[in-house]
């Protein structure tokens, strides 16, 4: 038996045939355990969905027909996008194959058709050929505003939009934003265009049915269906990842196309796939509408996106770190470093603080915070709930505007150490940052703290990724100025009854917190 969640594909002009007579009604599906669990009864429940036999039962629409009706209604608002551009680098001699993206690359990446023939051996390279790429988009305003992915139109010399009636129009870029991978285009049409309607992705649940419409492999308008497989998915493509995951079939060329719910509303913009082969294996990702819509509105108004910034570098709070600082579980975002000229510095946030709530919104996972900050208008005052010294504290700050060219926060400069030659602690060996060690580990002359010189294999420190040359600059909130201070502060932390101690570790100018068990030493 094929389950209803299996992906199906058909062209936008085709009718929607029923799957083996399946008729689905949510209020009529019978679940296991609601009747006598006989073998025959179980098999019946697994194989069929019952319908009412009452004469007065209302006429029902087969589920497949619902999809067909939705598709017919929605395809008019979806467009195909083609661009031409000259590659930034010359195409090597010898007629290379089109470079398609590897696993997890965005869907742009459509198909690169290189023109020209192979050069003879020893002949000079021909002039750069033009690259044609294909993608998708959808109309959000009858005046001709079109949403797509930024990577669909990046570096394009010309952008052509083909409507569902095969009319082709030239498009201009209203605005684009690389960080969110969103872009807004404008076409001039002779008549009002059919526009899609935004929906609320925050209401989407795992298991909800969705339709994806786009231009896979340049074939033209194509409709596929599936379910939402996961929400709030992080694929490490940007600090703001919060994707909807779907098993609807999306492929190269679907980039920028809409994901619809069964109300016919756009709840996502298809953007990326995970695939070892480059084709769909049922793992696709869409930017949620709740994230995309405010950005598109900024692009419509000003052609650019302004983001909030507080100047705090953060890291996840593991269960070990939570135990070491007295939290009930791993939650929030731990401050690892602070820009001295930032709102965080002015508000007296400290490395080691754990941000538990931002502007009244709880922070369960650290990656929630960058998105919340980015969505905050500059100059807006916000209140943070911070865990410090074993208790909650309220911190007020005013959000600033993000400058993409702003340098990363510099490493802190603790007091100059006065250490003994070396010490052992927590299963690691430490030494003062002598000239020899600074040279051996390429440390700056300003290095302060305790240098890790040995990390035993398979030790807790090795498991946490520590390595010789790392510098411990603080234990918890307290700066380490010498090896003696390191020992004293570790001993003091042990007396507090914790199982773990927090070390603030610096490497190549970046800092993070590590939780190590006392039993390691």
Coordinates of C-alpha atoms in Angstrom, one line a residue:
X1 CA 0.0 0.0 0.0
X2 CA 1.3 3.4 -0.9
X3 CA 0.8 6.0 1.8
X4 CA -0.8 9.3 1.0
X5 CA 2.4 11.1 1.9
X6 CA 4.3 9.7 -1.1
X7 CA 5.4 12.5 -3.4
X8 CA 3.6 12.9 -6.7
X9 CA 4.6 15.1 -9.6
X10 CA 2.5 16.4 -12.5
X11 CA 2.6 19.3 -14.8
X12 CA 0.6 22.4 -13.9
X13 CA -1.8 21.8 -16.8
X14 CA -2.6 18.2 -16.0
X15 CA -5.7 17.0 -14.2
X16 CA -5.5 15.5 -10.7
X17 CA -6.2 11.7 -10.9
X18 CA -7.2 9.9 -7.7
X19 CA -4.8 7.4 -6.1
X20 CA -6.4 3.9 -6.2
X21 CA -9.8 5.5 -5.2
X22 CA -8.4 6.9 -2.0
X23 CA -10.8 9.3 -0.3
X24 CA -9.5 11.0 2.8
X25 CA -11.4 12.8 5.4
X26 CA -9.7 13.8 8.6
X27 CA -12.9 13.4 10.6
X28 CA -13.5 9.9 9.2
X29 CA -10.0 8.3 9.5
X30 CA -10.1 5.5 11.9
X31 CA -7.1 4.9 14.1
X32 CA -5.8 1.7 15.5
X33 CA -7.0 0.8 18.9
X34 CA -10.5 2.2 18.5
X35 CA -12.1 -1.1 17.8
X36 CA -11.4 -4.7 18.5
X37 CA -7.8 -5.4 17.5
X38 CA -8.5 -8.4 15.3
X39 CA -6.2 -9.2 12.4
X40 CA -9.0 -8.6 9.9
X41 CA -9.9 -5.4 11.6
X42 CA -6.3 -4.1 11.7
X43 CA -5.8 -5.0 8.0
X44 CA -9.0 -3.2 7.1
X45 CA -7.9 -0.1 9.0
X46 CA -4.5 -0.1 7.3
X47 CA -5.9 -0.5 3.8
X48 CA -8.9 1.8 3.6
X49 CA -10.3 5.1 4.7
X50 CA -14.0 4.7 5.4
X51 CA -16.7 7.0 4.1
X52 CA -20.2 7.6 5.5
X53 CA -22.9 5.3 4.2
X54 CA -25.7 7.5 5.4
X55 CA -28.0 8.8 2.7
X56 CA -28.0 12.3 4.1
X57 CA -24.2 12.5 4.2
X58 CA -22.8 15.6 2.4
X59 CA -21.1 15.1 -0.9
X60 CA -17.3 15.0 -0.4
X61 CA -14.4 15.9 -2.6
X62 CA -11.7 13.3 -3.0
X63 CA -8.4 14.4 -1.5
X64 CA -6.6 14.1 -4.9
X65 CA -9.3 16.4 -6.4
X66 CA -8.6 19.0 -3.7
X67 CA -5.0 19.0 -4.9
X68 CA -6.1 19.4 -8.5
X69 CA -8.4 22.3 -7.7
X70 CA -5.7 24.0 -5.7
X71 CA -3.1 23.5 -8.4
X72 CA -5.4 25.0 -11.0
X73 CA -6.1 28.0 -8.8
X74 CA -2.4 28.6 -7.8
X75 CA -0.3 28.0 -10.9
X76 CA -1.2 31.4 -12.4
X77 CA 0.7 33.2 -9.6
X78 CA 3.9 31.2 -10.1
X79 CA 6.6 32.2 -12.7
X80 CA 9.7 30.8 -14.3
X81 CA 12.8 32.9 -14.1
X82 CA 15.8 32.7 -16.4
X83 CA 18.9 34.8 -16.2
X84 CA 22.1 35.4 -18.3
X85 CA 25.4 36.5 -17.0
X86 CA 29.2 36.3 -17.7
X87 CA 31.1 34.1 -15.3
X88 CA 33.4 35.9 -13.0
X89 CA 36.3 33.6 -14.0
X90 CA 37.2 32.5 -17.5
X91 CA 36.0 29.1 -18.5
X92 CA 39.0 26.8 -18.7
X93 CA 40.0 25.5 -22.1
X94 CA 38.7 22.1 -23.0
X95 CA 34.9 22.6 -22.7
X96 CA 34.2 21.7 -19.1
X97 CA 31.0 20.2 -18.0
X98 CA 28.5 22.4 -16.2
X99 CA 29.4 22.7 -12.5
X100 CA 26.4 21.5 -10.6
X101 CA 26.3 22.0 -6.8
X102 CA 27.3 19.4 -4.3
X103 CA 25.1 18.0 -1.6
X104 CA 23.1 20.6 0.3
X105 CA 23.9 23.4 -2.1
X106 CA 21.0 25.8 -2.9
X107 CA 18.7 24.9 -5.7
X108 CA 19.8 27.7 -7.9
X109 CA 22.2 26.1 -9.5
X110 CA 19.9 25.2 -12.0
X111 CA 21.8 24.4 -15.2
X112 CA 24.7 26.1 -16.6
X113 CA 24.9 25.9 -20.3
X114 CA 28.3 26.8 -21.5
X115 CA 28.5 27.9 -25.1
X116 CA 31.5 27.4 -27.3
X117 CA 33.6 24.5 -28.5
X118 CA 36.7 22.9 -27.1
X119 CA 39.9 24.7 -28.0
X120 CA 42.8 23.0 -29.8
X121 CA 45.8 22.1 -27.7
X122 CA 48.0 25.1 -27.1
X123 CA 45.3 27.5 -28.4
X124 CA 44.4 30.5 -26.2
X125 CA 41.3 30.3 -24.1
X126 CA 38.1 31.7 -25.8
X127 CA 36.4 34.7 -24.4
X128 CA 34.1 34.0 -21.4
X129 CA 30.9 32.4 -22.4
X130 CA 27.5 33.5 -21.0
X131 CA 25.9 31.3 -18.4
X132 CA 22.1 30.7 -18.4
X133 CA 20.4 29.7 -15.2
X134 CA 16.9 28.9 -14.3
X135 CA 14.7 29.3 -11.2
X136 CA 11.3 30.1 -10.0
X137 CA 9.3 32.9 -8.3
X138 CA 5.8 33.9 -7.4
X139 CA 3.8 37.1 -7.8
X140 CA 2.8 38.9 -4.6
X141 CA 1.1 42.0 -6.1
X142 CA -1.0 42.4 -9.2
X143 CA 1.2 45.3 -10.2
X144 CA 4.0 42.8 -11.0
X145 CA 6.1 42.3 -7.8
X146 CA 7.7 38.9 -7.7
X147 CA 9.5 37.1 -4.9
X148 CA 12.4 34.7 -5.6
X149 CA 15.7 33.6 -4.1
X150 CA 18.7 35.9 -4.2
X151 CA 20.9 33.2 -5.6
X152 CA 18.6 32.8 -8.6
X153 CA 19.3 36.4 -9.8
X154 CA 22.7 37.1 -8.3
X155 CA 25.2 38.7 -10.8
X156 CA 22.6 38.5 -13.5
X157 CA 22.9 40.8 -16.5
X158 CA 19.4 40.1 -17.7
X159 CA 16.4 38.6 -16.0
X160 CA 13.4 37.2 -17.9
X161 CA 10.2 36.2 -16.2
X162 CA 7.8 33.8 -18.0
X163 CA 4.2 33.8 -16.8
X164 CA 1.9 30.8 -16.7
X165 CA 0.4 31.8 -20.1
X166 CA 3.9 31.8 -21.6
X167 CA 4.2 35.5 -21.8
X168 CA 7.9 36.6 -21.2
X169 CA 8.7 39.9 -19.6
X170 CA 12.0 41.6 -18.6
X171 CA 12.4 42.1 -14.9
X172 CA 14.2 44.7 -12.8
X173 CA 15.6 44.1 -9.3
X174 CA 13.8 46.1 -6.7
X175 CA 16.0 44.8 -3.9
X176 CA 17.9 41.7 -2.8
X177 CA 19.4 40.4 0.4
X178 CA 22.2 37.8 0.4
X179 CA 21.9 37.0 4.2
X180 CA 18.3 35.8 3.9
X181 CA 18.7 34.6 0.2
X182 CA 15.6 36.6 -0.8
X183 CA 15.1 39.0 -3.7
X184 CA 12.2 41.1 -5.0
X185 CA 11.7 41.7 -8.8
X186 CA 9.3 43.9 -10.8
X187 CA 7.8 43.4 -14.2
X188 CA 5.6 45.7 -16.2
X189 CA 2.5 43.8 -17.5
X190 CA -0.4 45.1 -19.7
X191 CA -3.0 43.8 -17.3
X192 CA -3.1 43.0 -13.5
X193 CA -1.4 39.7 -12.7
X194 CA -2.8 36.9 -10.4
X195 CA -1.0 37.2 -7.1
X196 CA -0.4 34.6 -4.4
X197 CA -1.5 35.2 -0.8
X198 CA 0.9 35.1 2.1
X199 CA 0.1 32.6 4.9
X200 CA 1.4 32.2 8.5
X201 CA 4.2 29.6 8.6
X202 CA 4.1 29.8 12.5
X203 CA 0.8 27.8 12.3
X204 CA 2.4 25.1 10.1
X205 CA 2.8 21.7 11.9
X206 CA 4.8 18.6 11.1
X207 CA 2.6 16.4 9.0
X208 CA 0.6 19.2 7.3
X209 CA 0.1 18.7 3.6
X210 CA 1.8 21.2 1.2
X211 CA 2.1 21.8 -2.5
X212 CA 5.3 23.1 -4.2
X213 CA 5.1 24.7 -7.6
X214 CA 8.2 25.7 -9.7
X215 CA 10.3 25.2 -12.7
X216 CA 12.5 22.1 -12.1
X217 CA 15.1 21.5 -14.7
X218 CA 13.6 24.2 -16.9
X219 CA 10.6 22.0 -17.7
X220 CA 8.1 24.8 -16.8
X221 CA 5.3 25.0 -14.2
X222 CA 5.3 21.7 -12.2
X223 CA 3.3 20.8 -9.1
X224 CA 4.4 18.4 -6.4
X225 CA 2.9 17.5 -3.1
X226 CA 4.2 16.2 0.3
X227 CA 4.1 17.0 4.0
X228 CA 6.0 19.2 6.3
X229 CA 8.7 16.9 7.7
X230 CA 10.2 19.3 10.3
X231 CA 10.1 22.9 11.3
X232 CA 12.9 25.2 12.6
X233 CA 15.5 23.2 10.7
X234 CA 19.1 24.6 10.8
X235 CA 21.2 23.6 7.8
X236 CA 24.1 26.0 8.7
X237 CA 23.7 28.2 5.6
X238 CA 23.4 31.5 7.6
X239 CA 23.0 32.7 11.2
X240 CA 19.2 33.0 10.6
X241 CA 18.4 29.4 9.5
X242 CA 14.9 28.4 10.5
X243 CA 13.8 26.3 7.5
X244 CA 10.6 24.3 6.9
X245 CA 11.6 20.8 5.8
X246 CA 9.4 18.9 3.3
X247 CA 9.4 15.6 1.4
X248 CA 7.6 17.3 -1.6
X249 CA 9.7 16.7 -4.6
X250 CA 11.8 19.8 -5.4
X251 CA 14.8 19.9 -7.7
X252 CA 17.2 22.3 -9.4
X253 CA 15.2 25.1 -10.8
X254 CA 12.6 25.1 -8.0
X255 CA 14.6 27.8 -6.1
X256 CA 12.4 30.8 -5.3
X257 CA 9.2 28.9 -5.9
X258 CA 6.4 28.9 -3.4
X259 CA 5.3 26.2 -0.9
X260 CA 1.5 26.4 -0.4
X261 CA -0.6 25.0 2.4
X262 CA -4.0 23.5 1.7
X263 CA -5.6 26.9 2.1
X264 CA -3.7 28.1 -0.9
X265 CA -1.4 30.4 1.1
X266 CA 2.4 30.7 0.7
X267 CA 4.0 29.5 3.8
X268 CA 7.5 29.0 2.4
X269 CA 10.0 29.8 -0.4
X270 CA 11.7 26.6 -1.7
X271 CA 15.4 27.2 -1.4
X272 CA 17.6 24.2 -0.8
X273 CA 17.8 20.4 -0.9
X274 CA 19.9 17.8 0.7
X275 CA 21.0 15.3 -2.0
X276 CA 24.0 13.1 -2.5
X277 CA 23.1 12.9 -6.2
X278 CA 21.9 16.4 -6.9
X279 CA 18.3 15.3 -7.4
X280 CA 15.4 15.2 -5.0
X281 CA 15.5 12.4 -2.3
X282 CA 12.6 13.9 -0.3
X283 CA 14.6 16.3 1.8
X284 CA 13.9 19.9 0.8
X285 CA 14.0 23.2 2.7
X286 CA 11.9 26.3 2.4
X287 CA 12.3 29.7 4.0
X288 CA 9.3 30.2 6.2
X289 CA 6.9 33.0 5.3
X290 CA 7.0 34.5 8.8
X291 CA 10.7 35.2 8.3
X292 CA 10.5 36.1 4.6
X293 CA 7.6 38.5 4.6
X294 CA 9.1 41.3 6.7
X295 CA 12.3 41.2 4.7
X296 CA 10.3 41.4 1.4
X297 CA 8.4 44.4 2.8
X298 CA 11.7 46.1 3.6
X299 CA 13.0 45.4 0.1
X300 CA 9.7 46.8 -1.4
X301 CA 10.0 50.0 0.6
X302 CA 13.7 50.8 0.5
X303 CA 15.4 48.1 -1.7
X304 CA 17.6 47.0 1.3
X305 CA 17.3 45.2 4.6
X306 CA 18.2 46.8 7.9
X307 CA 19.0 44.4 10.8
X308 CA 19.5 44.8 14.5
X309 CA 22.8 44.2 16.3
X310 CA 23.8 44.0 19.9
X311 CA 27.5 43.1 19.6
X312 CA 27.5 39.8 21.5
X313 CA 29.1 36.6 20.2
X314 CA 27.2 33.6 21.5
X315 CA 27.5 29.8 21.8
X316 CA 25.1 27.0 22.7
X317 CA 24.5 26.0 26.3
X318 CA 25.2 22.3 26.7
X319 CA 23.9 20.2 29.6
X320 CA 27.4 20.2 31.1
X321 CA 27.6 24.0 30.8
X322 CA 24.1 24.3 32.3
X323 CA 25.1 22.1 35.3
X324 CA 28.3 24.1 35.8
X325 CA 26.5 27.4 36.0
X326 CA 23.5 26.1 37.9
X327 CA 20.8 26.1 35.2
X328 CA 18.1 23.4 35.3
X329 CA 18.9 22.3 31.7
X330 CA 20.7 23.3 28.6
X331 CA 18.9 26.4 27.3
X332 CA 19.5 30.0 26.4
X333 CA 22.5 31.5 24.6
X334 CA 25.9 31.9 26.4
X335 CA 27.8 35.1 25.7
X336 CA 31.3 34.2 24.6
X337 CA 32.6 37.6 23.6
X338 CA 31.5 41.2 23.4
X339 CA 32.4 44.1 21.2
X340 CA 33.6 46.9 23.5
X341 CA 31.8 49.6 21.4
X342 CA 28.5 47.7 21.3
X343 CA 25.0 47.9 22.9
X344 CA 25.9 44.7 24.8
X345 CA 29.0 46.4 26.3
X346 CA 27.0 49.5 27.2
X347 CA 24.4 47.4 28.9
X348 CA 27.3 45.7 30.9
X349 CA 26.7 42.2 29.6
X350 CA 29.6 39.9 30.5
X351 CA 31.2 36.9 28.9
X352 CA 29.6 33.9 30.6
X353 CA 26.2 35.4 30.9
X354 CA 23.4 33.2 29.6
X355 CA 20.7 35.1 27.8
X356 CA 17.4 33.3 28.7
X357 CA 14.9 35.7 27.1
X358 CA 15.0 38.5 24.6
X359 CA 12.4 41.2 24.5
X360 CA 10.0 38.9 26.4
X361 CA 10.6 35.9 24.1
X362 CA 12.2 32.9 25.8
X363 CA 15.5 31.5 24.2
X364 CA 15.3 27.7 24.2
X365 CA 18.1 27.3 21.6
X366 CA 21.0 29.7 21.1
X367 CA 20.4 30.0 17.4
X368 CA 17.0 31.7 18.1
X369 CA 18.8 34.8 19.4
X370 CA 20.5 36.0 16.2
X371 CA 17.2 35.9 14.3
X372 CA 15.3 37.8 17.0
X373 CA 18.1 40.4 17.2
X374 CA 18.2 40.8 13.4
X375 CA 14.4 41.3 13.2
X376 CA 14.5 44.1 15.8
X377 CA 14.4 47.6 14.4
X378 CA 17.6 49.6 15.2
X379 CA 17.2 52.1 18.2
X380 CA 14.5 49.9 19.8
X381 CA 15.0 49.4 23.5
X382 CA 14.7 45.7 24.6
X383 CA 14.9 43.9 27.9
X384 CA 17.1 40.8 28.3
X385 CA 16.7 38.1 31.0
X386 CA 20.2 37.0 31.9
X387 CA 21.5 34.1 34.1
X388 CA 24.5 35.4 36.1
X389 CA 26.0 34.1 39.3
X390 CA 23.2 31.6 39.8
X391 CA 20.3 33.9 39.4
X392 CA 18.1 35.8 36.9
X393 CA 18.9 39.4 36.2
X394 CA 17.2 41.9 33.9
X395 CA 19.4 43.9 31.5
X396 CA 18.1 46.8 29.3
X397 CA 19.8 47.8 26.1
X398 CA 19.1 49.7 22.9
X399 CA 19.6 47.7 19.6
X400 CA 21.9 49.2 17.0
X401 CA 22.0 48.7 13.3
X402 CA 24.1 45.8 11.9
X403 CA 27.1 46.9 9.8
X404 CA 28.1 43.9 7.7
X405 CA 31.7 45.3 7.5
X406 CA 32.1 45.6 11.3
X407 CA 35.1 43.5 12.5
X408 CA 34.6 40.7 15.0
X409 CA 34.9 41.5 18.7
X410 CA 38.5 41.5 19.8
X411 CA 39.9 39.0 22.3
X412 CA 39.8 40.1 25.9
X413 CA 43.0 41.2 27.7
X414 CA 43.2 39.8 31.2
X415 CA 45.8 40.9 33.7
X416 CA 49.5 40.0 33.1
X417 CA 50.1 36.6 34.8
X418 CA 52.8 35.7 37.4
X419 CA 52.7 32.0 37.1
X420 CA 54.9 29.1 38.3
X421 CA 56.5 27.0 35.5
X422 CA 53.5 24.6 34.9
X423 CA 50.5 23.0 36.6
X424 CA 48.2 20.0 36.0
X425 CA 44.5 20.6 36.4
X426 CA 41.3 18.9 35.0
X427 CA 43.4 16.3 33.2
X428 CA 45.3 19.0 31.2
X429 CA 48.7 20.5 31.5
X430 CA 49.1 24.3 31.6
X431 CA 52.0 26.7 31.4
X432 CA 52.5 30.4 31.4
X433 CA 52.7 32.1 27.9
X434 CA 56.5 32.4 27.7
X435 CA 58.3 33.6 24.6
X436 CA 59.0 30.0 23.6
X437 CA 55.4 29.0 23.9
X438 CA 54.2 32.0 22.0
X439 CA 56.6 31.1 19.2
X440 CA 55.7 27.4 19.3
X441 CA 52.0 28.0 19.1
X442 CA 52.1 31.3 17.0
X443 CA 50.5 33.2 19.9
X444 CA 50.5 37.1 19.9
X445 CA 52.9 38.9 22.3
X446 CA 49.9 40.2 24.2
X447 CA 48.8 36.7 25.2
X448 CA 47.6 36.5 28.8
X449 CA 46.2 33.6 30.8
X450 CA 47.2 29.9 31.0
X451 CA 48.4 28.1 27.9
X452 CA 47.3 24.5 27.5
X453 CA 50.4 22.5 26.6
X454 CA 49.1 18.9 26.8
X455 CA 45.7 17.3 26.1
X456 CA 45.7 13.6 26.7
X457 CA 44.0 11.5 24.0
X458 CA 40.4 10.5 24.7
X459 CA 40.3 12.8 27.7
X460 CA 37.3 15.0 28.4
X461 CA 39.3 18.0 27.2
X462 CA 40.1 16.2 23.9
X463 CA 36.4 15.3 23.5
X464 CA 35.5 19.0 23.8
X465 CA 38.0 19.9 21.1
X466 CA 40.7 21.4 23.2
X467 CA 44.2 21.3 21.9
X468 CA 47.7 22.5 22.8
X469 CA 48.1 26.2 22.3
X470 CA 44.6 27.0 23.5
X471 CA 44.5 29.7 26.2
X472 CA 42.3 29.6 29.3
X473 CA 41.5 33.3 30.0
X474 CA 38.8 32.8 32.7
X475 CA 37.1 30.3 34.9
X476 CA 33.4 31.2 34.7
X477 CA 33.2 35.0 35.0
X478 CA 36.6 35.3 36.8
X479 CA 39.6 36.3 34.7
X480 CA 42.7 34.0 35.0
X481 CA 45.8 36.0 35.4
X482 CA 48.2 33.3 36.4
X483 CA 48.6 29.5 36.8
X484 CA 48.1 29.9 40.5
X485 CA 44.9 31.8 40.0
X486 CA 43.7 29.0 37.6
X487 CA 44.2 26.4 40.3
X488 CA 42.6 28.6 43.0
X489 CA 39.5 29.3 40.8
X490 CA 39.1 25.7 39.8
X491 CA 39.3 24.6 43.5
X492 CA 36.8 27.3 44.4
X493 CA 34.4 26.1 41.7
X494 CA 34.8 22.5 43.0
X495 CA 33.7 23.6 46.5
X496 CA 30.4 24.9 45.1
X497 CA 29.3 21.2 44.6
X498 CA 29.2 21.3 40.8
X499 CA 30.1 18.4 38.6
X500 CA 31.6 20.6 36.0
X501 CA 33.7 23.8 35.8
X502 CA 33.4 26.4 33.0
X503 CA 36.6 27.5 31.3
X504 CA 36.7 30.4 28.9
X505 CA 39.1 29.4 26.1
X506 CA 40.7 31.6 23.5
X507 CA 41.9 30.3 20.1
X508 CA 43.1 32.5 17.2
X509 CA 41.3 35.6 18.7
X510 CA 38.0 33.8 19.2
X511 CA 36.6 32.7 22.5
X512 CA 34.2 30.1 23.7
X513 CA 33.2 28.4 26.9
X514 CA 34.0 24.7 27.7
X515 CA 32.6 22.6 30.5
X516 CA 35.0 20.0 31.9
X517 CA 34.1 17.5 34.7
X518 CA 36.1 17.8 37.9
X519 CA 36.7 14.1 37.8
X520 CA 38.9 14.7 34.7
X521 CA 41.6 16.0 37.1

